[in-house]
Coordinates of C-alpha atoms and ligand atoms in Angstrom, one line a residue:
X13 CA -45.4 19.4 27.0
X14 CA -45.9 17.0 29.8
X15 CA -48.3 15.1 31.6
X16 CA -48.9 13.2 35.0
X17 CA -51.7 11.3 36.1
X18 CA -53.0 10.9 39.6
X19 CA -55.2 8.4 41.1
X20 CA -58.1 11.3 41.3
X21 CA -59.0 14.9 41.6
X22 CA -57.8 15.8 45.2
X23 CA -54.0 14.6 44.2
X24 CA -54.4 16.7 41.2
X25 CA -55.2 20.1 43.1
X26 CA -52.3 18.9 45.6
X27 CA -49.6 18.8 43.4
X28 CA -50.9 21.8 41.4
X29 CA -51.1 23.4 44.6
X30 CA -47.6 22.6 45.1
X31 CA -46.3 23.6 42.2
X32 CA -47.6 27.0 42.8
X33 CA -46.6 27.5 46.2
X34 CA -43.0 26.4 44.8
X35 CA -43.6 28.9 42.5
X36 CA -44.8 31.5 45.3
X37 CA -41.5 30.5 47.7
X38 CA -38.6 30.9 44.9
X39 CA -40.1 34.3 43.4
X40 CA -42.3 36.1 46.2
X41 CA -43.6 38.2 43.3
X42 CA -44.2 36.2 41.1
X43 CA -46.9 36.9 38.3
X44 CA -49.8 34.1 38.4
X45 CA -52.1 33.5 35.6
X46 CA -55.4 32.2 36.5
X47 CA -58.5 30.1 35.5
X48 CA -62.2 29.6 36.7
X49 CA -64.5 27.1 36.4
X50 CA -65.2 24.3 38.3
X51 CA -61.6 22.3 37.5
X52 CA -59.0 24.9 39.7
X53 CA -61.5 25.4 42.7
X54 CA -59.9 22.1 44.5
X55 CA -56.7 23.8 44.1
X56 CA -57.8 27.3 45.1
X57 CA -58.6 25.2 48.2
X58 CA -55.5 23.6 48.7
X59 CA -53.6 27.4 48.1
X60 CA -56.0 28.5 51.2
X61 CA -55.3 25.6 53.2
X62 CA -51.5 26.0 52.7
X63 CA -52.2 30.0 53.3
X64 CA -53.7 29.2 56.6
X65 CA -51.3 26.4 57.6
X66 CA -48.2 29.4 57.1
X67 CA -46.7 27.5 53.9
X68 CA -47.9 30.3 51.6
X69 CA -47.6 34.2 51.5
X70 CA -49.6 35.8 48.6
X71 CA -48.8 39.6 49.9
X72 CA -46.3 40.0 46.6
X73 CA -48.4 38.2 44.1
X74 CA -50.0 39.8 41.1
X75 CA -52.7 37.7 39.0
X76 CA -54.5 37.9 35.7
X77 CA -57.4 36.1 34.8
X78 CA -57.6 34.7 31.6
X79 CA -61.1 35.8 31.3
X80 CA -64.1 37.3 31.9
X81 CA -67.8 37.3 30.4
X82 CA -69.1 39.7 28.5
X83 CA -71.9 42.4 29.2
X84 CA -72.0 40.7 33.1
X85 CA -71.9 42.9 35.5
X86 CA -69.2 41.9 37.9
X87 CA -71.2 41.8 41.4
X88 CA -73.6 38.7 39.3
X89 CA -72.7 35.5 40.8
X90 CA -71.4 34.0 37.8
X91 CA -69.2 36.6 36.9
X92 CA -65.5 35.3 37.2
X93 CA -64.9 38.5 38.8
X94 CA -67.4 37.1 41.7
X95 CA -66.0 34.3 41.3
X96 CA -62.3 34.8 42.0
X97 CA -63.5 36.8 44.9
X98 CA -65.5 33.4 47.0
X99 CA -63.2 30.9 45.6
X100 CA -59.5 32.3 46.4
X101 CA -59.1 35.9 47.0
X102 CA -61.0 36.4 49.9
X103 CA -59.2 33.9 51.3
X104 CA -55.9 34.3 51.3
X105 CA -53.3 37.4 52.0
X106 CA -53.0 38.9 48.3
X107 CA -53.9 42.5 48.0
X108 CA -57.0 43.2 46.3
X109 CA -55.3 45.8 44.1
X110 CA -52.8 43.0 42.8
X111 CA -55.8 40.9 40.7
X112 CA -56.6 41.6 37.7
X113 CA -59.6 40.3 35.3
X114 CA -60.3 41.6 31.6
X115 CA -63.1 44.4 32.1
X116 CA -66.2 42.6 29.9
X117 CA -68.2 45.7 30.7
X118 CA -65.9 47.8 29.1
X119 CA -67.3 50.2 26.2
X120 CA -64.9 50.0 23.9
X121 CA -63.5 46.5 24.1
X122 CA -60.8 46.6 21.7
X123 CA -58.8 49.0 23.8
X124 CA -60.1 47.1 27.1
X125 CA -57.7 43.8 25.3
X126 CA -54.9 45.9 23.8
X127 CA -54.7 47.9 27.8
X128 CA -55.1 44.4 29.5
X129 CA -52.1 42.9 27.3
X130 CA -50.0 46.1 28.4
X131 CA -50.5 45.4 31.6
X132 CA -49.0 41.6 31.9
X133 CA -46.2 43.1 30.2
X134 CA -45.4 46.3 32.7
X135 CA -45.6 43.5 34.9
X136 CA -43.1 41.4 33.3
X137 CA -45.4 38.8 31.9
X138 CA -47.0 35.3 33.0
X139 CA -44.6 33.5 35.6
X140 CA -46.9 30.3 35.8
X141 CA -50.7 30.0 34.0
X142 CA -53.4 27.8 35.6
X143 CA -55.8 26.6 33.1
X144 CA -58.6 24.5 32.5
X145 CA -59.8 23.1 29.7
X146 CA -63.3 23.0 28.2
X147 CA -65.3 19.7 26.6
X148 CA -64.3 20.8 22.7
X149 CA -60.6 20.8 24.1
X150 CA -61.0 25.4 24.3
X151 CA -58.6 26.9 27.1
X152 CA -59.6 30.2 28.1
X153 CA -62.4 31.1 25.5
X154 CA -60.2 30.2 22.8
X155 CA -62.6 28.0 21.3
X156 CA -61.5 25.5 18.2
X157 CA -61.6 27.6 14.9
X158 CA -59.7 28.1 11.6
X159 CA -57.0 30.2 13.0
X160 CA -56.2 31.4 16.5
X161 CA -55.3 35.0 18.3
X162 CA -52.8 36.0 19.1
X163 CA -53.7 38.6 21.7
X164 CA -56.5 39.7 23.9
X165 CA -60.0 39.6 22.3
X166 CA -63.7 39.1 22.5
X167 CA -64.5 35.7 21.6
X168 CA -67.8 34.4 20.5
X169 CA -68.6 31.5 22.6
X170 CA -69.6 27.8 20.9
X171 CA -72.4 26.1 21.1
X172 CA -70.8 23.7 23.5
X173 CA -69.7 26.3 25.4
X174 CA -72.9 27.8 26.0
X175 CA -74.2 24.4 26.9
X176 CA -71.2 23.6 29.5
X177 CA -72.1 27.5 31.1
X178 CA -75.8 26.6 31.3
X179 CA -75.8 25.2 35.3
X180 CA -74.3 28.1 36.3
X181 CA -77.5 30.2 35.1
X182 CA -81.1 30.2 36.0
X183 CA -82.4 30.1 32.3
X184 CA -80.4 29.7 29.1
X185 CA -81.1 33.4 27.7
X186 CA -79.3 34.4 30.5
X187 CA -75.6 32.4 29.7
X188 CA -73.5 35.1 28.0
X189 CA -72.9 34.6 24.8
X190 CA -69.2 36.5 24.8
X191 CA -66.5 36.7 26.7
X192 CA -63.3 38.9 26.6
X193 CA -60.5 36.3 26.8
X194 CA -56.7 36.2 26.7
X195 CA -55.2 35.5 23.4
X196 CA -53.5 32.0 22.6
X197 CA -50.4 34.3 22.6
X198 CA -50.8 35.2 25.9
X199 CA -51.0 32.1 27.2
X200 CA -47.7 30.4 25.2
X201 CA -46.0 33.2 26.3
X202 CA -46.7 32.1 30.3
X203 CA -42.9 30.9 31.9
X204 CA -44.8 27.7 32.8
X205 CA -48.5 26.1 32.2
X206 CA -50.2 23.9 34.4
X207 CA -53.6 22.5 32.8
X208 CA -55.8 21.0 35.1
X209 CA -58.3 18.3 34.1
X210 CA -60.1 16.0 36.2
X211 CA -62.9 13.8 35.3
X212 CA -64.2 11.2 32.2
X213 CA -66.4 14.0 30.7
X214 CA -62.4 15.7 29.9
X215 CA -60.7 12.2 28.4
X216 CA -61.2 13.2 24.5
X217 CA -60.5 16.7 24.6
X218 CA -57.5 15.5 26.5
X219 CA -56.7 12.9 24.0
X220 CA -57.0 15.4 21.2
X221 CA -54.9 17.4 22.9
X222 CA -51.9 15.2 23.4
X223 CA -52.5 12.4 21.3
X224 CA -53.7 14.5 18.4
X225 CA -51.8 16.7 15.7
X226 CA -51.0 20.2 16.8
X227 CA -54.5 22.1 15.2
X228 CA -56.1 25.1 16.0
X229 CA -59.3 22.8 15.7
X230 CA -58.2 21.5 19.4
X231 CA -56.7 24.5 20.8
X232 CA -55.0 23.1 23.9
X233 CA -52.8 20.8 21.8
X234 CA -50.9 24.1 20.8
X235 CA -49.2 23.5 24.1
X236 CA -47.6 20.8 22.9
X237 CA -45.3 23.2 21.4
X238 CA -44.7 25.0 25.3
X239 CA -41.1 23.8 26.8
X240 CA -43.0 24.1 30.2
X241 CA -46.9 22.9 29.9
X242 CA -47.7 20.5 32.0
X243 CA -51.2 18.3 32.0
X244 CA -51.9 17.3 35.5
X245 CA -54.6 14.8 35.0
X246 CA -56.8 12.3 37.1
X247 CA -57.2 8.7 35.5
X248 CA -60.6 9.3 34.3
X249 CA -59.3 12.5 32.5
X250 CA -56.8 10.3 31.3
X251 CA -58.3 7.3 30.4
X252 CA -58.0 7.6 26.7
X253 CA -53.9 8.2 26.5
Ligands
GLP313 C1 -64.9 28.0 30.9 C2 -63.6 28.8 31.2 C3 -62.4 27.9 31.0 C4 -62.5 26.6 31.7 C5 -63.7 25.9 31.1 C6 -63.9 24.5 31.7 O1 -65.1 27.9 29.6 N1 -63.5 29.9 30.5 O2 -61.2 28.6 31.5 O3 -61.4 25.8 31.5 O4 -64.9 26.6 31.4 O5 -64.6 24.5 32.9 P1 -64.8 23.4 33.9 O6 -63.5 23.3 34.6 O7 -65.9 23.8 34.8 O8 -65.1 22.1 33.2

């Protein structure tokens, strides 16, 4: 694992950006993994600026979201399935039929996480993973506990987390309470990581992270054991290291 520190949040979604065009221009097809909340949007809008400008061509592209609520129904605004849709794939060239999110309405959602795992490998797994990371240092909704996943599963969601998800909603009954999430697996077996994290609110979970042993107590410091996981950070985020 590394990390780089920028003066502040719009250098951060530039060189992400960057690094994922790169991405984009040596392997056309390349398989993207990515994350919502509020930390990737400035570099969803730096992928559609760079899609408009000509630099980018998402036509090839396939993505999976690392994510999605449970018992949501997709059209609600704060599905990530809505989400993904305003933020980046309405605007740029990537065929609809190319994205992929975990199904959180699914009725059985065992075999929803064992079919969604299938499908990153028929399509020959994770070339590059966006992620973000949450206040108690949880990537995806793998949230800090005794022992980790491995695979696609329905996590329940922390405290914290709830908390954290509560602007998004009108009233707090209404913040999900599970989510179907890739597995800590899924993600170390990504080609490459980029983590994204911008913002003082971030600087101990970041320090945990990087600074801190390897525990499933922090779960993004398990990327300290990822050849290719890189922390793009602003200095606030990074304040601490
Ligand atoms: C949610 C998402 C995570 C994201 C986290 C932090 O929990 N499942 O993927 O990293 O929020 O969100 P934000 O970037 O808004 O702080």
């Amino acid at each position: 694992m590394q990390f780089r520190v920028f003066d502040n949040a719009s250098q951060v979604a530039q060189a992400a950006a960057l690094l994922v065009v790169s991405q984009v221009l040596r392997k056309p097809d390349s398989v993207l993994g990515l994350a919502t909340g509020s930390s990737p949007v400035p570099t969803y809008r730096e992928l559609i600026r760079l899609y408009k400008a000509g630099v980018a061509d998402f036509s090839k592209v396939v993505t999976f979201n690392l994510d999605e609520y449970c018992h949501l129904p997709q059209e609600h605004p704060c599905s990530y399935h809505y989400f993904m849709r305003h933020e980046l794939f309405d605007h740029i060239n990537i065929p609809i039929e190319n994205t992929h999110l975990p199904d959180g309405n699914a009725t059985d959602l065992d075999a929803e996480s064992v079919r969604y795992d299938a499908a990153i490998a028929d399509a020959g797994g994770i070339d590059l993973q966006i992620l973000g990371i949450g206040h108690n240092a949880h990537i995806g909704f793998n949230e800090p506990a005794d022992t980790l996943v491995f695979g696609t599963h329905v996590s329940d969601l922390s405290p914290s987390t709830i908390q954290a998800n509560r602007r998004f909603f009108d009233q707090e009954e209404d913040v999900p309470r599970q989510a179907l999430t890739m597995g800590m697996g899924g993600i170390m077996r990504a080609s490459c990581v980029l983590l994204i994290a911008t913002g003082q609110d971030k600087a101990q979970a970041i320090y945990e992270s990087i600074r801190g042993e390897m525990s499933p107590r922090v779960p993004a410091s398990m990327l300290q054991a990822h050849p290719q996981a890189f922390f793009l950070l602003d200095r606030k985020a990074a304040k601490l290291l």
